[in-house]
Tab-separated table of C-alpha atoms in Angstrom:
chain	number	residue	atom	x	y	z
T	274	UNK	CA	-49.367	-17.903	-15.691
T	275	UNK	CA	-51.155	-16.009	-12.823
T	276	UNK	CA	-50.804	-12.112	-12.253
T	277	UNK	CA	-48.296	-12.706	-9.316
T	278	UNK	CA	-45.286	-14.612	-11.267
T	279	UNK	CA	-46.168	-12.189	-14.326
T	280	UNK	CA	-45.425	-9.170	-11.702
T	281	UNK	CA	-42.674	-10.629	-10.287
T	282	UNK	CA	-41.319	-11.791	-13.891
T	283	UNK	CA	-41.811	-8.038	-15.206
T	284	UNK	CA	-40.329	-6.441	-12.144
T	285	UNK	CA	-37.267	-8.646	-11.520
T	286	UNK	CA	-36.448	-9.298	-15.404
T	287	UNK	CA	-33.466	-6.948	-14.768
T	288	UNK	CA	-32.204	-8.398	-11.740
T	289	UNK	CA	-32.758	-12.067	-13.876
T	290	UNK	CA	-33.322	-14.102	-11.081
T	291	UNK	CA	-36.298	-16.372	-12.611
T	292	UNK	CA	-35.224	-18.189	-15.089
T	293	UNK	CA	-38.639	-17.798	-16.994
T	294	UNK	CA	-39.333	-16.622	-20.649
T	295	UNK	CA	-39.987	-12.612	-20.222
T	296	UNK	CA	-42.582	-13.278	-23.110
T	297	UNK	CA	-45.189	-15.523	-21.701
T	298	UNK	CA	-45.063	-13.051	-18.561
T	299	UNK	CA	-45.469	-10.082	-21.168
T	300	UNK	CA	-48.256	-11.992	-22.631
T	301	UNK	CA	-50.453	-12.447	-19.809
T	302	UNK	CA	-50.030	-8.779	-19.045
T	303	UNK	CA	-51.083	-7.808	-22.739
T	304	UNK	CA	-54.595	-9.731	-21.685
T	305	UNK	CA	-54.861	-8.971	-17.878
T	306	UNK	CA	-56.125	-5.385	-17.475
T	307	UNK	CA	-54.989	-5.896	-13.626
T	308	UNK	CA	-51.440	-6.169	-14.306
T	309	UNK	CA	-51.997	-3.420	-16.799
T	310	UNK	CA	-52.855	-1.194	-14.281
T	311	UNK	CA	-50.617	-2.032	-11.719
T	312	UNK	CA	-47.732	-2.008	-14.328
T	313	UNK	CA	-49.289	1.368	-15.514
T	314	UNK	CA	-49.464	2.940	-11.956
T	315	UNK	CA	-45.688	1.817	-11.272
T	316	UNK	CA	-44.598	3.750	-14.301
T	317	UNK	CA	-46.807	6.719	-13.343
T	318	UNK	CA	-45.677	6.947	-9.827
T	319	UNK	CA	-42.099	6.702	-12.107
T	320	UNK	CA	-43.118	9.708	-14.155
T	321	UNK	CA	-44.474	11.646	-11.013
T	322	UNK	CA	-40.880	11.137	-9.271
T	323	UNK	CA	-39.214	12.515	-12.526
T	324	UNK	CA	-41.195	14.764	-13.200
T	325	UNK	CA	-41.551	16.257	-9.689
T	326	UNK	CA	-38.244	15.750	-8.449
T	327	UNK	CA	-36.381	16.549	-10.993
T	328	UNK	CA	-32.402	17.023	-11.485
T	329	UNK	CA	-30.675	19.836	-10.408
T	330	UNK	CA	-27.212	20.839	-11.568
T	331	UNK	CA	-24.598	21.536	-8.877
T	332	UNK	CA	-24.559	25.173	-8.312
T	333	UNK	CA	-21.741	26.888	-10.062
T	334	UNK	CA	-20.520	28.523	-6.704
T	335	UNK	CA	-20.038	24.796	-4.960
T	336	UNK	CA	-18.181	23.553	-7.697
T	337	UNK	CA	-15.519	26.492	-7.873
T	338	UNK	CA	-15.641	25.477	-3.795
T	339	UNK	CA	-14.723	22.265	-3.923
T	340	UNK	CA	-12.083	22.816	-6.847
T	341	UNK	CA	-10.565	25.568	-4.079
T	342	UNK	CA	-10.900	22.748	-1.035
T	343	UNK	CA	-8.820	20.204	-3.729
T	344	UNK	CA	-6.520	23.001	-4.212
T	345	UNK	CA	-5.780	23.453	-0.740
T	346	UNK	CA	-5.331	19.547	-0.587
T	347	UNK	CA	-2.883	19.877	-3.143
T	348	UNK	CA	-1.145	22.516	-1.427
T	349	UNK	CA	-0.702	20.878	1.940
T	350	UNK	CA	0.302	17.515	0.002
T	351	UNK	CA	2.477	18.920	-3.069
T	352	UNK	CA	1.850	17.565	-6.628
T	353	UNK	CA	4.362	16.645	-8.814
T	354	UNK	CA	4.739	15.629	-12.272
T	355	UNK	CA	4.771	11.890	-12.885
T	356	UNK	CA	8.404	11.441	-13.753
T	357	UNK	CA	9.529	14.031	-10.847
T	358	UNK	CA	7.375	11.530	-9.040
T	359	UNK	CA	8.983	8.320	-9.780
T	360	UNK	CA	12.476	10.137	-9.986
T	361	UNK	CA	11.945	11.046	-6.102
T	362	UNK	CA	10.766	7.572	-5.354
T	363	UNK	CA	13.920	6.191	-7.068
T	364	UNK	CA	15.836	8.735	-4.786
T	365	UNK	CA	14.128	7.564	-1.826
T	366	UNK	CA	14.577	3.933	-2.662
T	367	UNK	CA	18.692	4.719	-3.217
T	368	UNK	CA	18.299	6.674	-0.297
T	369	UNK	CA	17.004	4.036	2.044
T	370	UNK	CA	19.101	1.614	0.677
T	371	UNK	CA	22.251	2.985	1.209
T	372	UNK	CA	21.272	4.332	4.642
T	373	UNK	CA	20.559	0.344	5.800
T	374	UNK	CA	23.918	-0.728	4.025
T	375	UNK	CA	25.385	1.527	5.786
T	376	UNK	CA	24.092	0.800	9.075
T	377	UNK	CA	24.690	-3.214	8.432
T	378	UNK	CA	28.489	-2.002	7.623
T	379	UNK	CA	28.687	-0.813	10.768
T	380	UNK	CA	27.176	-3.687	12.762
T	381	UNK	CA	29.653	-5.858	10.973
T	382	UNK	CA	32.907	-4.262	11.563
T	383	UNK	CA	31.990	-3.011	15.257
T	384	UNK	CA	34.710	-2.122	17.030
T	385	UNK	CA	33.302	-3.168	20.377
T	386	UNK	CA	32.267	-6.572	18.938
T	387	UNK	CA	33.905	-9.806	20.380
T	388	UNK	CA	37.454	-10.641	18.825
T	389	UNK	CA	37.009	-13.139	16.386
T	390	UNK	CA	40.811	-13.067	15.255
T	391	UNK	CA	40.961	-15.442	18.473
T	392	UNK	CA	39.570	-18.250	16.813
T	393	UNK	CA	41.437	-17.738	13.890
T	394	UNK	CA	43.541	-20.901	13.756
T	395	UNK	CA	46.368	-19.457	11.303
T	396	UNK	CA	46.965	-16.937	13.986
T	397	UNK	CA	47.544	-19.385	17.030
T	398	UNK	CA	49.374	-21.287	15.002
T	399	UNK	CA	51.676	-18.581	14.040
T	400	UNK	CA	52.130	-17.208	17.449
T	401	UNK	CA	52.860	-21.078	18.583
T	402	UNK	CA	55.653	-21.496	16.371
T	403	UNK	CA	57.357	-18.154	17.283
T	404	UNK	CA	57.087	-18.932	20.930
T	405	UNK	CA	58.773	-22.610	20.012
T	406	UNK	CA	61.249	-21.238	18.344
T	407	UNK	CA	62.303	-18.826	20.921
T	408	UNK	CA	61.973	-22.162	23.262
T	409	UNK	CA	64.406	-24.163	20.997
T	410	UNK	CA	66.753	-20.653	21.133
T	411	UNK	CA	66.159	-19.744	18.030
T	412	UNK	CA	67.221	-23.136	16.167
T	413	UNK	CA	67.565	-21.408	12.453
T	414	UNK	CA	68.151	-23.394	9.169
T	415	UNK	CA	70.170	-20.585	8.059
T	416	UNK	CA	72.036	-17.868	10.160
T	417	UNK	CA	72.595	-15.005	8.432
T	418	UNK	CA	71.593	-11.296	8.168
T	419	UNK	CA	72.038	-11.398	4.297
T	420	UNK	CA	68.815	-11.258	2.726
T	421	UNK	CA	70.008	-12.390	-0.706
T	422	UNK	CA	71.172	-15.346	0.388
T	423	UNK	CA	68.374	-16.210	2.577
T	424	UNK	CA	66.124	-15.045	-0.307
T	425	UNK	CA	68.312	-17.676	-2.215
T	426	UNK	CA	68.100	-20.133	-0.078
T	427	UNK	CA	63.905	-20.399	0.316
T	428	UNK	CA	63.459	-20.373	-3.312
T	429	UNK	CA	64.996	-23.578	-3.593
T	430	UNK	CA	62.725	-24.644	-0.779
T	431	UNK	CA	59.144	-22.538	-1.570
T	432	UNK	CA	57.188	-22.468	-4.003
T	433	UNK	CA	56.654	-18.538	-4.499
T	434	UNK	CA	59.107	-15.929	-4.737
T	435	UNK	CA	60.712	-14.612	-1.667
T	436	UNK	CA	61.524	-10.690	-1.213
T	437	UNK	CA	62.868	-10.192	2.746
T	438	UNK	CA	61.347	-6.544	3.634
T	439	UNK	CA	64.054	-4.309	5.226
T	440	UNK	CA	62.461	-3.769	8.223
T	441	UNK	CA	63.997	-0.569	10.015
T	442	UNK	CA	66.513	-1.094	13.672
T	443	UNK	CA	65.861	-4.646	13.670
T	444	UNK	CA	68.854	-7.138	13.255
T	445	UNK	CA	68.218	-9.654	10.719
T	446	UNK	CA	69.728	-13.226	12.833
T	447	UNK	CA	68.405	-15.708	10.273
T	448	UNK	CA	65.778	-17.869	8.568
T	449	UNK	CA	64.369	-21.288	8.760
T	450	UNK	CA	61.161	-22.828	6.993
T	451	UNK	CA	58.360	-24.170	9.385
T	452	UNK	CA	54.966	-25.621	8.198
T	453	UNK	CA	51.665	-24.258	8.952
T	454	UNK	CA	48.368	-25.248	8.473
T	455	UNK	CA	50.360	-28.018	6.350
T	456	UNK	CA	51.837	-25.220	3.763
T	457	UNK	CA	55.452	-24.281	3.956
T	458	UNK	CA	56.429	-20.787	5.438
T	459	UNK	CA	59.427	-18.521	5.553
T	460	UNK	CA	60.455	-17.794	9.320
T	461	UNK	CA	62.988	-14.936	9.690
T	462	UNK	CA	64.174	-14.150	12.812
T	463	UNK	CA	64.566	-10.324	14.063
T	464	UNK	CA	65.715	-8.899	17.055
T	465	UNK	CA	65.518	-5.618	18.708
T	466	UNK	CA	68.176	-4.691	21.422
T	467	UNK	CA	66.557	-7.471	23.840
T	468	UNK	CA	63.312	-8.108	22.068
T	469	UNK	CA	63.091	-10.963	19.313
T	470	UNK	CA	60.752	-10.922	16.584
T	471	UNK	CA	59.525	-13.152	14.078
T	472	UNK	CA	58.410	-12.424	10.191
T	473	UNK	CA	56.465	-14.760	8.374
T	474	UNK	CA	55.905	-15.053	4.866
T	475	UNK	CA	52.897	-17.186	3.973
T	476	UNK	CA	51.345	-17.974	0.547
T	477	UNK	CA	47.873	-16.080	0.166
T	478	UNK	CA	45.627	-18.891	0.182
T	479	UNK	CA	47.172	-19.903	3.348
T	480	UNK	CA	45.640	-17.210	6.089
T	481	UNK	CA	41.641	-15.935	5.706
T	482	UNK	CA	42.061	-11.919	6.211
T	483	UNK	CA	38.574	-11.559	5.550
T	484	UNK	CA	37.067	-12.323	9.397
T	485	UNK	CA	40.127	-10.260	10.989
T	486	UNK	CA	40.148	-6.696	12.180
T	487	UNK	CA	41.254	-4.371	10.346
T	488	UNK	CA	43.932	-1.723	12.210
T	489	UNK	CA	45.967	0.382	9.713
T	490	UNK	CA	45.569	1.379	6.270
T	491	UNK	CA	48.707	1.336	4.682
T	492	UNK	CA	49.471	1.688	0.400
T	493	UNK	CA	45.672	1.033	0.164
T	494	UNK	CA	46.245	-2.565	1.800
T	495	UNK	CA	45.030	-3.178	5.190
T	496	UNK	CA	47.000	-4.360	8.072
T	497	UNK	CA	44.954	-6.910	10.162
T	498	UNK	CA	45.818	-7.459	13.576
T	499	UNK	CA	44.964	-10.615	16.329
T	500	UNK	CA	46.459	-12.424	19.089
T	501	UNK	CA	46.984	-15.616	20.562
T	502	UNK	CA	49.328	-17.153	23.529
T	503	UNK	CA	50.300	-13.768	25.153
T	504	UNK	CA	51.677	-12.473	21.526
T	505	UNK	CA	50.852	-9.801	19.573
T	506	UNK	CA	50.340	-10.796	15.414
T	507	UNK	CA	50.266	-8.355	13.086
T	508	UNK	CA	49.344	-9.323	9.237
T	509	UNK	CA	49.276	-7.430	5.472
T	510	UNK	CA	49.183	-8.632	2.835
T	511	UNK	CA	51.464	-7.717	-0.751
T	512	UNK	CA	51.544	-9.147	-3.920
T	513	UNK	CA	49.658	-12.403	-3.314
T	514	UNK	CA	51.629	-13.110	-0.221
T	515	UNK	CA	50.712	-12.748	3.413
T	516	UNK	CA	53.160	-11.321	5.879
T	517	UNK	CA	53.266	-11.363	9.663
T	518	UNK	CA	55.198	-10.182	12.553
T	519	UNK	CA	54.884	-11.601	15.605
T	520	UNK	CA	56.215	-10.774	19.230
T	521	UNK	CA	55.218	-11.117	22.724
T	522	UNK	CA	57.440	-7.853	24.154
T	523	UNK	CA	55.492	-5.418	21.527
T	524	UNK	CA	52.422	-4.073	21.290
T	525	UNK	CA	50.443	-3.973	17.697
T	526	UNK	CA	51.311	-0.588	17.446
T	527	UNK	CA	54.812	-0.983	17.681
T	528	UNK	CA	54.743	-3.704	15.314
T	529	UNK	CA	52.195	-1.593	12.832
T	530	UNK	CA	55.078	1.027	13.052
T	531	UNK	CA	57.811	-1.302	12.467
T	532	UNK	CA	56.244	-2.524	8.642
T	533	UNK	CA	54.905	1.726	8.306
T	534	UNK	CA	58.454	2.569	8.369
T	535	UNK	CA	59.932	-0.645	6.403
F	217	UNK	CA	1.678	12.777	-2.784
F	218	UNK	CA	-0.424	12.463	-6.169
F	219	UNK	CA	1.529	12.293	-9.793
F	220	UNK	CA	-0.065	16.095	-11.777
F	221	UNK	CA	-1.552	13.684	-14.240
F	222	UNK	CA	-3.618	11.554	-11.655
F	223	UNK	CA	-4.425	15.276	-10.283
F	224	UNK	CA	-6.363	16.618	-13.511
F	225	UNK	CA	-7.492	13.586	-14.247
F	226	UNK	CA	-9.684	13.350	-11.352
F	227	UNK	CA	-10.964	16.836	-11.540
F	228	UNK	CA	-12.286	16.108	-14.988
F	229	UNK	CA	-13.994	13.286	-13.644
F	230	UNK	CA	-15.179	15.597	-10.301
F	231	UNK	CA	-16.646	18.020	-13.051
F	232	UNK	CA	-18.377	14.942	-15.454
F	233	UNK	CA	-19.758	13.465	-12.529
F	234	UNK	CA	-20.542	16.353	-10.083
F	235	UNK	CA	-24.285	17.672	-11.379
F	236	UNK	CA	-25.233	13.297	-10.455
F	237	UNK	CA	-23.318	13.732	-7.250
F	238	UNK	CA	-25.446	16.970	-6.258
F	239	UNK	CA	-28.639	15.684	-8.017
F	240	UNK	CA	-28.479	12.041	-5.652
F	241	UNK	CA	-27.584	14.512	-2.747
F	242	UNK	CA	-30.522	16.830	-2.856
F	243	UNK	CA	-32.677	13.618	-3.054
F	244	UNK	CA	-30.744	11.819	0.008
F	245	UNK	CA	-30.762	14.904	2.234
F	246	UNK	CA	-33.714	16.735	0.972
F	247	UNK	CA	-32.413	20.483	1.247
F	248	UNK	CA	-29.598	22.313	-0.531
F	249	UNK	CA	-27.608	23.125	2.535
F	250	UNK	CA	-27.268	19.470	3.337
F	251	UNK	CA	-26.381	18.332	-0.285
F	252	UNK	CA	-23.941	20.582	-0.236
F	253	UNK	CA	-21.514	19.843	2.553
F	254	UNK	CA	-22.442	16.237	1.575
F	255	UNK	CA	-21.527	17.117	-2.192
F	256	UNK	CA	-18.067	18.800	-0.408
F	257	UNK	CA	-17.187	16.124	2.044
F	258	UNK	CA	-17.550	13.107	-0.722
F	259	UNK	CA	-15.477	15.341	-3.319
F	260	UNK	CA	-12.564	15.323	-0.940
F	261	UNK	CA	-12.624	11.910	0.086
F	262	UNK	CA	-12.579	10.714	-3.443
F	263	UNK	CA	-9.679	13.034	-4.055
F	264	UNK	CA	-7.832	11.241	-1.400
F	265	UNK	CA	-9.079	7.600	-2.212
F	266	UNK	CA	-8.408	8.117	-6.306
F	267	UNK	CA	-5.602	5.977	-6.345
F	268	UNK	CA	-8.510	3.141	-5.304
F	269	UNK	CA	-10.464	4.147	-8.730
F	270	UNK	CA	-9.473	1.126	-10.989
F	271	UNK	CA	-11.455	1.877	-14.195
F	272	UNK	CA	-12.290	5.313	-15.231
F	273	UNK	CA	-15.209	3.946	-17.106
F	274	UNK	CA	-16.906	3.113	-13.686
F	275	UNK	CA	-16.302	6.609	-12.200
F	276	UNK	CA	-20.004	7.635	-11.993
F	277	UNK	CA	-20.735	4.458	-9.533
F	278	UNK	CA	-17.677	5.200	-7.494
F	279	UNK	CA	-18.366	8.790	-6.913
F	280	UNK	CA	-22.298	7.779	-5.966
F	281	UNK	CA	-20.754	4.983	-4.032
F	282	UNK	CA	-18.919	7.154	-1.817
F	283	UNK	CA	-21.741	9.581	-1.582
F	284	UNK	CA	-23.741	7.547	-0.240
F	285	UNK	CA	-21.096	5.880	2.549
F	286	UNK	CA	-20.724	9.454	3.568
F	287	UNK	CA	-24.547	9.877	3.806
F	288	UNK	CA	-24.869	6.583	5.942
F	289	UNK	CA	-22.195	7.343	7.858
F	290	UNK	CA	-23.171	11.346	8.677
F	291	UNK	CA	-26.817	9.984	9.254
F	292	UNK	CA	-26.259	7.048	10.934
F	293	UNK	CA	-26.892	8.405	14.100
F	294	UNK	CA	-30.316	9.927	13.267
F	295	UNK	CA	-31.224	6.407	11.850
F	296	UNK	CA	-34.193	4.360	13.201
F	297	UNK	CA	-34.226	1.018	14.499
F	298	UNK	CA	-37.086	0.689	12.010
F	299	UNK	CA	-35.258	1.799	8.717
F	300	UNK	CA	-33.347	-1.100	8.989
F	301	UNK	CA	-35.289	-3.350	7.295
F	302	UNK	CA	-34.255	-6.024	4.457
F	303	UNK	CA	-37.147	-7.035	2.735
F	304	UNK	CA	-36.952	-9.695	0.141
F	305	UNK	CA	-39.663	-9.708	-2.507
F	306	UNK	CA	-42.074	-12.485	-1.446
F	307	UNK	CA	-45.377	-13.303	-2.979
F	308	UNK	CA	-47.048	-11.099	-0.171
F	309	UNK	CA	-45.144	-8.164	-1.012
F	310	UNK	CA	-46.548	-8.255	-4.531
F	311	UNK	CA	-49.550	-9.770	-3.950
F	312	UNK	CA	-49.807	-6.292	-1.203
F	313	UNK	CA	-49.359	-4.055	-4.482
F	314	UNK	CA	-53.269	-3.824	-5.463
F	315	UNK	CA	-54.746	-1.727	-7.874
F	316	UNK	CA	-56.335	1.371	-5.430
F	317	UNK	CA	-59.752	2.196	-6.205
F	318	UNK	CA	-59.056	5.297	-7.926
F	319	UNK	CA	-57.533	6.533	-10.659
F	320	UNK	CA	-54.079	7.653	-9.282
F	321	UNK	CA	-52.469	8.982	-12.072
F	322	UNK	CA	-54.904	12.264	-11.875
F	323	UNK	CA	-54.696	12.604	-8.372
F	324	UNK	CA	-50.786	12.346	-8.036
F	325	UNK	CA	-50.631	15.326	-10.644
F	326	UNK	CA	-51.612	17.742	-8.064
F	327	UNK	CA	-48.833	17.288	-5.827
F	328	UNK	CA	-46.040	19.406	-6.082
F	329	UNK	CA	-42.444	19.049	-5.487
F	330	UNK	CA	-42.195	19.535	-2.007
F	331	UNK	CA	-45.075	16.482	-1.189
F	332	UNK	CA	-43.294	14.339	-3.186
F	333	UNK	CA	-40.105	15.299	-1.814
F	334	UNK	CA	-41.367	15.280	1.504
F	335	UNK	CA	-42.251	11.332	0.486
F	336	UNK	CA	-39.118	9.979	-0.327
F	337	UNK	CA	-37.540	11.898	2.800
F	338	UNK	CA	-39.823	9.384	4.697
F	339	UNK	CA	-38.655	6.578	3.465
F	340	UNK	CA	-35.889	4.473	5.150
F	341	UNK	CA	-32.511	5.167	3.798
F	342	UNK	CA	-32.029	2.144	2.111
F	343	UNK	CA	-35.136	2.186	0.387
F	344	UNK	CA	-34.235	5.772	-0.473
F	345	UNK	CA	-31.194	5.240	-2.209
F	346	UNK	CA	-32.469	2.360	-4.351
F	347	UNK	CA	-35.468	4.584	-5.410
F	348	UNK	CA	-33.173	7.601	-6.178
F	349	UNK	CA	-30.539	5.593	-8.158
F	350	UNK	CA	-33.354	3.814	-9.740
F	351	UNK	CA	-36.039	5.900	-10.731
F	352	UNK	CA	-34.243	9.425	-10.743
F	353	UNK	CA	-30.524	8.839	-11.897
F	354	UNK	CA	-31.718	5.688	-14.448
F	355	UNK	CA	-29.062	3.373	-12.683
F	356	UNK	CA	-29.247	-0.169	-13.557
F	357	UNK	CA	-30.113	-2.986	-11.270
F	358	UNK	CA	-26.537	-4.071	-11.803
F	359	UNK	CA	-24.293	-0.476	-10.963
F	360	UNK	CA	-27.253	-0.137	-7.753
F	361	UNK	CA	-26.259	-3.729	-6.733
F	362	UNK	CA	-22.273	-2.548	-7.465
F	363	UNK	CA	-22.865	0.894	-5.399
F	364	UNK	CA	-24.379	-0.395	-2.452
F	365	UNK	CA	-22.560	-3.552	-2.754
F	366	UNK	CA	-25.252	-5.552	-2.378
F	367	UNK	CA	-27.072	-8.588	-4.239
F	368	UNK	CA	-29.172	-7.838	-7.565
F	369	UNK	CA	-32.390	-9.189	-5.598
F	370	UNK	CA	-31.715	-7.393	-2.529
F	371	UNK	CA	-31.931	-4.107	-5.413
F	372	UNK	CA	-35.059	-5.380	-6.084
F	373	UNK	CA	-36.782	-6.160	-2.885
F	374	UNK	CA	-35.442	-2.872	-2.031
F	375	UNK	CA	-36.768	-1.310	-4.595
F	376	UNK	CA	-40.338	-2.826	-4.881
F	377	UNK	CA	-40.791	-1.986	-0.796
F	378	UNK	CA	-39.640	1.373	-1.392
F	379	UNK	CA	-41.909	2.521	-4.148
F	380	UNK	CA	-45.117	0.864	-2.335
F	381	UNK	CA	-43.784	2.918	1.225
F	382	UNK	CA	-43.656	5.712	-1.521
F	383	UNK	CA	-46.977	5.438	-2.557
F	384	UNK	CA	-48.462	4.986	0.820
F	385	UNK	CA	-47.064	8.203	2.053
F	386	UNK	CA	-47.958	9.983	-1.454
F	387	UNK	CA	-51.781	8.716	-0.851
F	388	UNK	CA	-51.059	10.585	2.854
F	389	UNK	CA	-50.690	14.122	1.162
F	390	UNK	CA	-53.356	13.628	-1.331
F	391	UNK	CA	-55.963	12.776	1.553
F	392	UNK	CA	-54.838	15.642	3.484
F	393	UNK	CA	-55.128	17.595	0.597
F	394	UNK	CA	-58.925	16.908	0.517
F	395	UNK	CA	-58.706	15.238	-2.670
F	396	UNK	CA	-59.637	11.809	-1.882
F	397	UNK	CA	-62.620	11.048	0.221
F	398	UNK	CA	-61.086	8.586	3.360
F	399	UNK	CA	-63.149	5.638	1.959
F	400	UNK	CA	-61.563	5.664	-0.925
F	401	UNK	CA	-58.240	3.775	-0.010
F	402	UNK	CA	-60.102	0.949	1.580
């Protein structure tokens, strides 16, 4: 081995980038007064570094500064304990999320949004069958204004229990059963001085409520209102069954006060 | 905002690690003035970058590592073209390192701090900061390499180049001291 791998041996054996026995380099500087010397005056130059230049602590004074500069920091951006920490990023988190709920709440039941009741089939169907009706002049199964025997008279026809509402300054004319959406309904024909109105009763599963708007709260159930063919539908919903009154002469606030004060 | 744990936590390490911090400076900068606001201004950063501190156990080349970012990035404008210089160690480079024709082990006793100071203030930063972490702070190859983030034999090259500059300009003050004779480093 010649003085230059020995050197480079001895002076990269930390780095380990030769792949060489550190001995045999070690040996040939034990014999070779040159690399002795070279070896010697690299550790002297060492010791004169060291020795000259040596450490300094930091200067009480800077270190009380810098604690007071950290201080400051810690001032300007508050420190908290760990669990206040997490308890306020929990807080924040609830926060946020209720805040976007919120606001996707309010995108979804926007009042200025498009009508989608209008493509609710149930609801052109039931406005198509009072307007028929009124076109056939009223052709009832059953005329009668006596809601016990018209309630009679669907449950031998239905299959769910039928309870006529009274519904207030309307004249009860009759009832006849009609099919929608292939399910059989209870038709009950109403009139108002001039104005005739029709109540349906409908088995739950019959109508989806849940893409209609909602219009009146009333004993915690909502009344849902649309509109088809020039007449005004109003729906609620009790006990599993759907109800709906539908006329062309009133408005849905008429209507919504006809079932407030039934 | 920091958790009062991670808060204390770091000033015990500030404290551990700040006599190294303020040592490297003095080296880096060469006056106290200097190491100080460079002490100050790599304190604070670290406060605000200890959430980036993975292991605790590696504190002392974090804090350096910073400290010498700062450094670069304070000095960078006073830096010469020429200081940046990446020197691998090649067979001339050691083959360059001959025995001088004196016994320099007396003569290098006579200089005092402020020579050998003056030395190392000479030298191109990178070179500085490789002899500083090496010779003075007793960093190994491997934490310089992790520091600087830079490859073991770049340390080395950087390191070899940087004590020979060293010598060079060591030789300078001892000839203008009168105690060499010129002839004597030819």
């Amino acid at each position: 081995m010649n003085c230059l791998t020995a050197r480079k041996i001895i002076l990269n054996r930390e780095a380990n980038d030769i792949n060489v026995d550190i001995s045999v380099a070690q040996l040939h500087v034990n014999n070779c007064p040159d690399c002795q010397l070279f070896l010697s005056q690299l550790e002297n130059l060492k010791h004169i570094l060291k020795t000259r230049l040596m450490n300094q602590p930091a200067p009480a004074i800077l270190r009380e500064k810098i604690l007071a500069l950290i201080t400051a920091e810690r001032l300007c951006n508050p420190v908290v304990s760990k669990r206040t920490y997490f308890k306020r990023r929990i807080l924040v988190g609830a926060g946020t999320a209720a805040v976007i709920s919120i606001l996707l709440l309010m995108i979804y039941q926007n009042p200025f949004q498009r009508k989608i009741e209008y493509a609710n089939p149930a609801v052109r169907a039931l406005a198509q069958d009072h307007i028929a009706s009124k076109l056939r002049g009223n052709s009832l199964d059953l005329q009668t204004s006596d809601t016990a025997e018209l309630e009679h008279w669907f449950s031998l026809r239905v299959d769910f229990a039928v309870r006529i509402p009274t519904l207030n300054n309307l004249s009860l004319l009759g009832g006849r059963l009609c099919v929608i959406n292939g399910e059989r309904v209870v038709s009950l024909a109403f009139q108002k001085q001039s104005v005739s109105i029709s109540l349906f009763i409908v088995d739950g599963d019959v109508i989806d409520l849940s893409r209609m708007r909602v219009v009146d709260a009333r004993n915690r159930q909502g009344i849902y209102h649309g509109d088809a063919k020039g007449c005004n539908v109003i729906l609620w919903q009790e006990k599993g069954l759907i109800f709906s009154l539908v006329s062309e002469d009133m408005n849905e606030h008429e209507l919504i006060e006809l079932v407030a004060k039934s | 905002m920091i958790p009062f744990e991670s808060y204390r936590q770091f000033e015990h390490l500030l404290i551990e690690h700040l006599n190294i911090m303020y040592a490297t400076a003095l080296r880096l900068t060469g006056f106290k003035e200097g190491a100080e606001d460079l002490v100050q201004e790599s304190s604070l950063k670290a406060f605000r970058k200890f959430g980036q501190l993975r292991d605790v156990n590696k504190a002392k080349g974090w804090f350096l590592q910073i400290l010498l970012n700062t450094f670069r990035d304070r000095y960078r404008k006073k830096k010469r073209k020429a200081e940046v210089v990446y020197v691998e160690l090649t067979e001339e480079l050691v083959a360059f390192a001959s025995i001088k024709a004196y016994d320099q082990e007396k003569i290098f006793n006579y200089l005092v701090e402020g020579e050998v100071q003056g030395a190392l203030s000479k030298l191109p930063s990178e070179f500085r900061s490789v002899v500083i972490l090496c010779d003075l702070q007793d960093c190994s190859y491997q934490e310089i390499a992790d520091i600087l983030q830079c490859p073991l034999g770049t340390v080395a090259s950087r390191l070899f180049r940087g004590r020979e500059l060293l010598r060079e300009y060591l030789e300078g003050y001892v000839k203008n001291r009168g105690l060499l004779e010129l002839n004597d480093f030819e």
